Amino acid sequence: MTLKTLTAASAAQLDKDLMSESMGFSIDQLMELAGLSVASAVYKVHPPSLGTTILLACGPGNNGGDGLVAARHLYHFGYAPRVFYPKPTNQPIFGGLVKQLKALDIPFVDTDGFEAALGEADLVVDALFGFSFKPPVRKPFDTVIQQIIDSKKEVLSVDVPSCWHVEEGPPKQGDLGSQFKPSYLISLTAPKPCVEHFKGQRHFVGGRFLGKKFAEGYGLDVPEYKGVEQIAELQVGARVEKL
Amino acid sequence: MTLKTLTAASAAQLDKDLMSESMGFSIDQLMELAGLSVASAVYKVHPPSLGTTILLACGPGNNGGDGLVAARHLYHFGYAPRVFYPKPTNQPIFGGLVKQLKALDIPFVDTDGFEAALGEADLVVDALFGFSFKPPVRKPFDTVIQQIIDSKKEVLSVDVPSCWHVEEGPPKQGDLGSQFKPSYLISLTAPKPCVEHFKGQRHFVGGRFLGKKFAEGYGLDVPEYKGVEQIAELQVGARVEKL
């Protein structure tokens, strides 16, 4: 089995195409489905019976938005999510997502409270940076990454392990984040090349909205989703092909 | 077990509240989740192994939009959906949903082709009218309803069996639609009072986005969804309470 992976540039182009005049998706739709798949992956690796306290660390971009959507679905799945979202984005979709969480009384944790929240978490969802991340890691996320590493908590990363280079993988030994090694990864739409360096336990793909013809235009295969599931499991350690 | 049901006025108010400045949902989000739950109900009552040809009859309002979203998810679930959508609504979300279906090469059927498509369908999804329906049934939907009845095909109705009065139930004996008796019903958010007259095989509820506090504000219970499922099954023939 070979994992076909999308470079940062191809992933950006694919998103742009989905939201183009001809395809007609809105960011609201895509983020809803992506976030739902993230929540489904959490359920798969860590069902509520193993502990319901999920800490979602959300960055300022679309990756963070996926985390905010996931937090809402996790609440409805029976979890007690907590959200860290220190740099809110001033766009309607992000404002709406925050309101939806507040209406459910889902607690928001600030930078000062992050370490304590980490200590209480059963699982951390890393939705800090996605495929458009470019180093360096800015404040307060440098501290946050180190705190997550130091906590030794199990982490599920959304699309790209945060602070990893989308194509090259983890930072070099000694640099911030070189020890950031999530247990679980959910790739959105398709894996990114850095997945070659992912040595965690389980790898999923989500975002069930790619048609065969559209996927083929990017050289991708449509993942083999089962039934009505919003995620499909991929093989950890599979050979990687960069598209 | 008592089914708490929402009158047309309460259902309209609930939707308005979800999309209010304080709750922050967009129509794109709500329709996506509603349509996904419709597709999940189709999978439950008619898995692809029983036949993949699903005809979705979509009306001009939000009920039709839920049908358009469901058609896309059904495609991804392995079905061969066909869509009848004779009165497209001129709003961005509806235009986008149609484009998404066309990009998947999902066939659209016109009024002249509807009867033949019915003959070939394994299941019909009735997404013609929802809780804001007020009689009389306008052209071409009067003919369409009669064609569906005459076809004797199994029907899954979305939210309200089309041409039924939202609160009173089926039209009186002899009137158009008095013989319209769907086998399956998926209520969205909460059942409507007409469910008292539903004598089909299975009844589901979908739209997994109501928090406990919000639901209680309407006197509703949050349905007992399982795992990551987007639908919950309700008892057919349960006593009905109108809120």
XYZ file of C-alpha atoms in Angstrom:
486
model
C 0.000 0.000 0.000
C 1.260 3.438 -0.933
C -0.079 6.612 0.648
C -0.531 9.324 -1.912
C 0.202 12.595 -0.162
C -0.530 16.216 -0.989
C 2.162 18.865 -0.707
C 1.236 22.125 1.028
C 0.779 23.808 -2.364
C -1.459 21.023 -3.724
C -3.529 20.927 -0.527
C -4.079 24.686 -0.751
C -5.066 24.393 -4.409
C -7.464 21.532 -3.623
C -9.233 23.596 -0.949
C -9.415 26.523 -3.349
C -10.930 24.273 -6.022
C -13.537 22.850 -3.634
C -14.633 26.388 -2.809
C -14.430 27.625 -6.396
C -17.375 28.971 -8.369
C -17.672 25.625 -10.156
C -17.588 23.276 -7.127
C -19.587 25.529 -4.823
C -18.548 24.366 -1.338
C -18.563 26.906 1.482
C -15.969 26.987 4.235
C -18.832 26.302 6.675
C -19.651 23.002 4.989
C -16.072 21.780 4.635
C -15.090 22.745 8.167
C -18.220 21.073 9.563
C -17.386 17.790 7.851
C -13.686 18.016 8.703
C -14.432 18.733 12.364
C -16.965 15.916 12.506
C -14.327 13.529 11.190
C -11.860 14.740 13.839
C -14.438 14.060 16.562
C -15.121 10.617 15.050
C -11.390 9.808 15.199
C -11.296 10.817 18.875
C -14.198 8.459 19.511
C -12.354 5.652 17.745
C -9.068 6.001 19.653
C -10.493 7.152 22.954
C -14.175 6.284 23.533
C -15.883 8.137 26.401
C -15.548 5.034 28.616
C -11.781 5.747 28.792
C -12.313 9.286 30.110
C -14.274 12.210 28.772
C -11.974 15.178 29.376
C -10.657 16.214 25.979
C -8.515 19.324 25.652
C -8.642 20.859 22.187
C -5.745 23.185 21.408
C -6.913 25.359 18.529
C -4.720 27.629 16.454
C -5.703 30.798 14.595
C -6.309 29.238 11.156
C -8.597 26.677 9.557
C -6.928 23.843 11.488
C -8.111 25.575 14.668
C -11.583 25.909 13.163
C -11.681 22.158 12.580
C -10.826 21.787 16.269
C -13.660 24.102 17.296
C -16.157 22.093 15.242
C -14.768 18.861 16.711
C -15.254 20.212 20.246
C -18.971 20.705 19.579
C -19.445 17.222 18.174
C -17.444 15.732 21.058
C -19.856 17.396 23.465
C -22.775 15.786 21.645
C -20.926 12.426 21.699
C -20.888 12.575 25.507
C -17.463 14.096 26.186
C -16.547 17.063 28.381
C -14.395 19.074 25.947
C -12.316 22.083 26.937
C -11.053 24.527 24.382
C -7.841 26.503 24.234
C -8.179 29.138 21.527
C -5.914 32.060 22.404
C -5.871 33.839 19.025
C -9.466 34.055 17.762
C -9.810 34.747 14.065
C -12.005 37.635 13.050
C -14.130 35.881 10.416
C -17.845 35.027 10.675
C -17.355 31.244 10.649
C -14.899 31.359 13.581
C -17.079 33.753 15.559
C -20.047 31.461 15.000
C -18.142 28.357 16.088
C -17.113 30.016 19.349
C -20.702 31.103 20.051
C -21.958 27.573 19.438
C -19.477 26.248 22.012
C -20.300 28.940 24.565
C -24.013 28.187 24.181
C -23.186 24.617 25.261
C -21.271 25.959 28.289
C -18.071 24.383 26.977
C -15.230 25.937 28.992
C -12.507 27.981 27.321
C -9.038 27.813 28.853
C -6.582 30.711 28.568
C -2.789 30.598 28.250
C -2.312 30.789 32.017
C -4.711 27.909 32.572
C -3.400 25.699 29.777
C -0.896 23.695 31.824
C -3.451 22.835 34.529
C -5.993 21.855 31.862
C -3.358 19.630 30.264
C -2.833 17.891 33.586
C -6.543 17.047 33.757
C -6.932 15.980 30.121
C -7.513 12.372 29.082
C -6.535 13.209 25.510
C -5.240 16.308 23.730
C -6.431 17.275 20.261
C -3.721 19.245 18.492
C -5.493 21.594 16.097
C -2.840 24.307 16.277
C -1.389 24.393 12.767
C -2.294 22.705 9.518
C -0.824 22.490 6.048
C -0.264 26.230 5.696
C 2.051 26.377 8.721
C 5.414 28.024 8.169
C 8.035 28.205 10.917
C 8.868 29.744 13.305
C 6.239 28.872 15.906
C 4.970 32.167 17.314
C 4.002 32.978 20.898
C 2.181 31.619 22.824
C 2.271 28.439 20.759
C 6.002 27.800 21.326
C 5.328 27.411 25.047
C 2.152 25.471 24.365
C 3.930 22.881 22.211
C 6.587 22.397 24.894
C 3.889 22.066 27.570
C 2.108 19.378 25.554
C 5.401 17.492 25.100
C 6.234 17.788 28.804
C 2.759 16.586 29.825
C 3.386 13.216 28.120
C -0.339 13.134 27.331
C -1.653 11.204 24.358
C -2.173 13.540 21.415
C -4.311 13.285 18.316
C -3.026 15.704 15.687
C -5.278 17.254 13.091
C -3.877 17.008 9.557
C -0.245 17.808 10.459
C 1.487 17.396 13.833
C 1.880 21.025 14.870
C 5.297 22.607 14.336
C 6.252 19.798 11.929
C 7.186 20.859 8.421
C 4.281 19.798 6.168
C 6.634 18.062 3.771
C 9.847 17.421 5.724
C 8.444 16.244 9.047
C 9.572 17.009 12.623
C 11.998 19.826 13.487
C 15.621 18.721 13.768
C 16.937 17.294 17.020
C 17.252 19.982 19.670
C 14.845 22.434 18.025
C 11.443 23.245 19.531
C 9.014 20.469 18.759
C 11.544 17.807 17.779
C 10.067 15.698 20.590
C 6.460 16.340 19.556
C 5.282 12.846 18.644
C 1.515 12.442 18.540
C 0.034 8.991 19.108
C -2.704 9.543 16.582
C -3.112 11.503 13.378
C -6.133 12.353 11.303
C -5.260 13.562 7.829
C -7.879 15.770 6.232
C -8.818 15.038 2.602
C -5.458 13.280 2.052
C -2.236 12.722 4.026
C 0.574 15.242 3.746
C 4.156 14.099 3.000
C 5.327 14.517 6.627
C 3.210 11.437 7.444
C 6.286 9.454 6.425
C 7.735 10.421 9.821
C 4.609 9.588 11.820
C 5.421 6.646 14.109
C 2.268 6.803 16.258
C -0.336 4.113 16.831
C -3.127 4.931 14.419
C -3.628 7.093 11.345
C -6.990 8.080 9.904
C -8.197 10.148 7.006
C -11.357 12.255 7.102
C -13.290 14.750 5.021
C -15.626 12.534 3.042
C -16.410 14.879 0.190
C -13.955 14.008 -2.586
C -15.528 12.550 -5.708
C -13.573 10.020 -7.748
C -13.081 12.335 -10.750
C -12.023 15.268 -8.580
C -9.597 13.099 -6.563
C -8.098 11.683 -9.739
C -7.412 15.222 -10.919
C -4.966 15.396 -8.014
C -3.660 11.860 -8.504
C -5.428 10.844 -5.273
C -7.459 7.745 -4.515
C -10.739 8.160 -2.637
C -10.172 6.524 0.777
C -12.114 3.344 1.480
C -14.663 4.663 3.939
C -17.070 2.085 5.378
C -20.820 2.463 5.797
C -21.702 5.970 6.937
C -18.362 6.509 8.689
C -16.687 9.874 8.301
C -13.174 8.463 8.745
C -11.159 5.611 7.254
C -8.101 4.047 8.849
C -4.790 4.091 6.996
C -1.724 1.960 7.552
C 0.979 3.488 9.746
C 4.384 3.140 8.119
C 3.067 2.777 4.561
C 5.286 3.959 1.738
C 4.623 7.596 0.840
C 4.241 9.109 -2.603
C 4.356 12.894 -2.963
C 1.905 14.447 -5.449
C -42.524 6.914 26.088
C -43.955 10.226 24.951
C -42.720 12.032 21.861
C -42.453 15.736 22.469
C -43.290 17.432 19.196
C -42.726 20.919 17.847
C -45.529 22.853 16.177
C -44.735 24.615 12.914
C -44.391 27.921 14.776
C -42.056 26.471 17.413
C -39.945 24.720 14.793
C -39.564 27.972 12.873
C -38.615 29.817 16.063
C -36.085 27.121 16.983
C -34.361 27.414 13.582
C -34.356 31.197 13.942
C -32.792 30.892 17.398
C -30.084 28.492 16.174
C -29.127 31.027 13.495
C -29.444 34.036 15.788
C -26.586 36.369 16.631
C -26.162 34.613 19.982
C -26.102 30.969 18.783
C -24.184 31.645 15.583
C -25.101 28.682 13.354
C -25.167 29.222 9.598
C -27.720 27.629 7.299
C -24.803 25.835 5.611
C -23.852 24.081 8.842
C -27.373 23.107 9.866
C -28.346 21.888 6.415
C -25.141 19.864 6.148
C -25.839 18.056 9.410
C -29.533 17.607 8.626
C -28.774 16.183 5.177
C -26.111 13.885 6.596
C -28.646 12.526 9.060
C -31.136 11.938 6.218
C -28.491 9.972 4.305
C -27.680 7.996 7.472
C -31.364 7.081 7.853
C -31.453 5.861 4.238
C -28.434 3.675 4.984
C -30.188 2.252 8.042
C -33.451 1.327 6.318
C -32.030 0.501 2.912
C -28.310 -0.371 2.870
C -26.660 -0.363 -0.569
C -26.835 -4.176 -0.669
C -30.621 -3.843 -1.156
C -30.224 -1.629 -4.230
C -28.407 1.624 -4.785
C -30.831 3.640 -6.908
C -32.236 6.338 -4.656
C -34.521 9.001 -6.085
C -34.520 12.220 -4.069
C -37.520 14.447 -4.692
C -36.487 17.919 -3.521
C -38.823 20.848 -3.044
C -38.011 24.549 -3.280
C -37.377 25.212 0.433
C -35.000 24.075 3.157
C -36.504 20.584 3.162
C -35.373 20.289 -0.458
C -31.932 21.569 0.554
C -31.672 18.786 3.130
C -32.457 16.383 0.292
C -29.715 17.856 -1.901
C -27.156 17.445 0.897
C -28.382 13.887 1.499
C -27.917 13.054 -2.199
C -24.220 14.011 -1.967
C -23.614 11.923 1.133
C -25.501 8.983 -0.398
C -23.145 9.130 -3.362
C -20.172 8.943 -0.994
C -21.864 6.053 0.860
C -21.874 4.042 -2.376
C -25.350 4.766 -3.742
C -26.372 5.958 -7.204
C -28.638 8.885 -6.277
C -30.839 10.746 -8.753
C -32.240 14.136 -7.979
C -35.547 15.719 -8.913
C -35.350 19.436 -8.138
C -37.740 21.259 -10.459
C -37.915 24.619 -8.649
C -34.347 25.655 -7.774
C -34.094 28.314 -5.093
C -32.049 31.375 -5.901
C -29.880 31.486 -2.759
C -26.131 30.795 -2.547
C -26.451 27.661 -0.416
C -28.867 26.008 -2.873
C -26.772 26.979 -5.892
C -23.705 25.517 -4.175
C -25.452 22.259 -3.317
C -26.510 21.777 -6.945
C -22.958 22.440 -8.181
C -21.564 19.908 -5.715
C -23.944 17.265 -7.081
C -23.205 18.104 -10.724
C -19.467 17.857 -10.033
C -20.118 14.262 -8.908
C -22.056 13.603 -12.161
C -25.198 12.884 -10.142
C -28.079 12.920 -12.643
C -30.911 15.427 -12.359
C -34.336 14.280 -13.485
C -36.940 16.729 -14.834
C -40.712 16.639 -14.453
C -41.158 14.681 -17.678
C -38.621 12.092 -16.561
C -39.869 11.751 -13.007
C -42.249 8.849 -13.542
C -39.623 6.731 -15.351
C -37.073 7.525 -12.626
C -39.624 6.467 -10.027
C -40.034 3.136 -11.801
C -36.294 2.511 -11.518
C -35.897 3.674 -7.912
C -35.177 1.294 -5.044
C -36.232 3.930 -2.526
C -37.683 7.433 -2.760
C -36.583 10.221 -0.447
C -39.400 12.715 -0.043
C -37.774 16.090 0.617
C -40.532 18.120 -1.012
C -42.055 20.072 1.871
C -41.118 20.532 5.501
C -42.616 22.211 8.513
C -43.350 25.473 6.730
C -45.646 23.813 4.176
C -49.076 25.338 3.763
C -51.671 23.831 1.420
C -52.555 23.747 -1.409
C -49.843 21.699 -3.114
C -48.689 23.690 -6.131
C -47.725 22.425 -9.576
C -45.808 20.300 -10.448
C -45.780 18.813 -6.957
C -49.467 17.798 -7.022
C -48.739 15.436 -9.917
C -45.474 14.340 -8.305
C -47.160 13.307 -5.053
C -49.757 11.295 -6.960
C -47.010 9.650 -9.035
C -45.147 8.632 -5.895
C -48.359 7.169 -4.410
C -49.147 5.307 -7.652
C -45.623 3.894 -7.876
C -46.119 2.023 -4.581
C -42.399 2.582 -3.914
C -41.036 2.686 -0.391
C -40.658 6.292 0.739
C -38.555 7.905 3.421
C -39.982 11.317 4.270
C -37.834 14.150 5.536
C -39.288 15.851 8.621
C -42.918 15.853 7.464
C -44.596 13.546 4.920
C -45.131 15.950 2.044
C -48.618 17.415 1.652
C -49.487 16.381 5.236
C -50.509 19.178 7.576
C -47.602 19.690 9.981
C -49.902 19.487 12.976
C -53.045 17.714 11.771
C -51.554 14.935 9.637
C -52.672 13.533 6.260
C -55.216 15.288 4.025
C -58.760 14.068 4.461
C -59.997 11.008 2.575
C -60.402 11.742 -1.135
C -58.106 14.797 -1.163
C -54.745 14.773 -2.914
C -52.182 13.009 -0.756
C -54.601 11.239 1.579
C -53.008 7.974 0.403
C -49.442 9.262 0.843
C -48.122 6.921 3.529
C -44.329 6.814 3.789
C -42.686 3.699 5.221
C -40.001 5.706 6.971
C -39.740 9.126 8.528
C -36.780 11.119 9.742
C -37.763 14.015 11.954
C -35.259 16.857 12.017
C -34.353 18.320 15.413
C -37.634 17.027 16.898
C -40.797 15.316 15.609
C -43.716 17.425 14.472
C -47.264 16.738 15.790
C -48.394 15.000 12.566
C -46.154 12.082 13.574
C -49.137 10.873 15.569
C -50.579 9.720 12.230
C -47.388 8.054 11.005
C -48.030 4.308 10.741
C -44.863 3.379 8.837
C -42.133 0.955 9.819
C -39.410 3.105 11.332
C -39.051 6.616 12.669
C -35.756 8.390 13.278
C -34.686 11.782 14.501
C -31.620 13.618 13.206
C -29.832 16.939 13.508
C -27.427 16.301 16.355
C -26.792 19.881 17.392
C -29.245 20.601 20.225
C -27.661 21.211 23.610
C -29.537 20.167 26.744
C -30.164 23.725 27.942
C -31.324 24.900 24.521
C -33.610 21.858 24.086
C -35.103 22.387 27.535
C -35.962 25.954 26.560
C -38.376 24.366 24.082
C -39.529 21.640 26.480
C -37.668 19.083 24.335
C -35.490 16.175 25.397
C -32.201 15.628 23.564
C -32.637 12.338 21.651
C -30.543 9.400 22.827
C -28.019 9.242 20.018
C -25.484 6.411 20.235
C -21.738 6.658 19.605
C -20.996 8.973 16.707
C -24.335 8.294 14.999
C -26.175 11.224 13.460
C -29.609 9.635 13.926
C -31.513 8.019 16.780
C -34.474 5.692 16.380
C -37.814 6.620 17.935
C -40.782 4.403 18.706
C -43.511 4.313 16.071
C -46.916 4.779 17.639
C -45.653 6.512 20.796
C -47.958 8.963 22.498
C -47.477 12.519 21.202
C -47.209 15.702 23.220
C -47.495 19.038 21.406
C -45.170 21.822 22.595
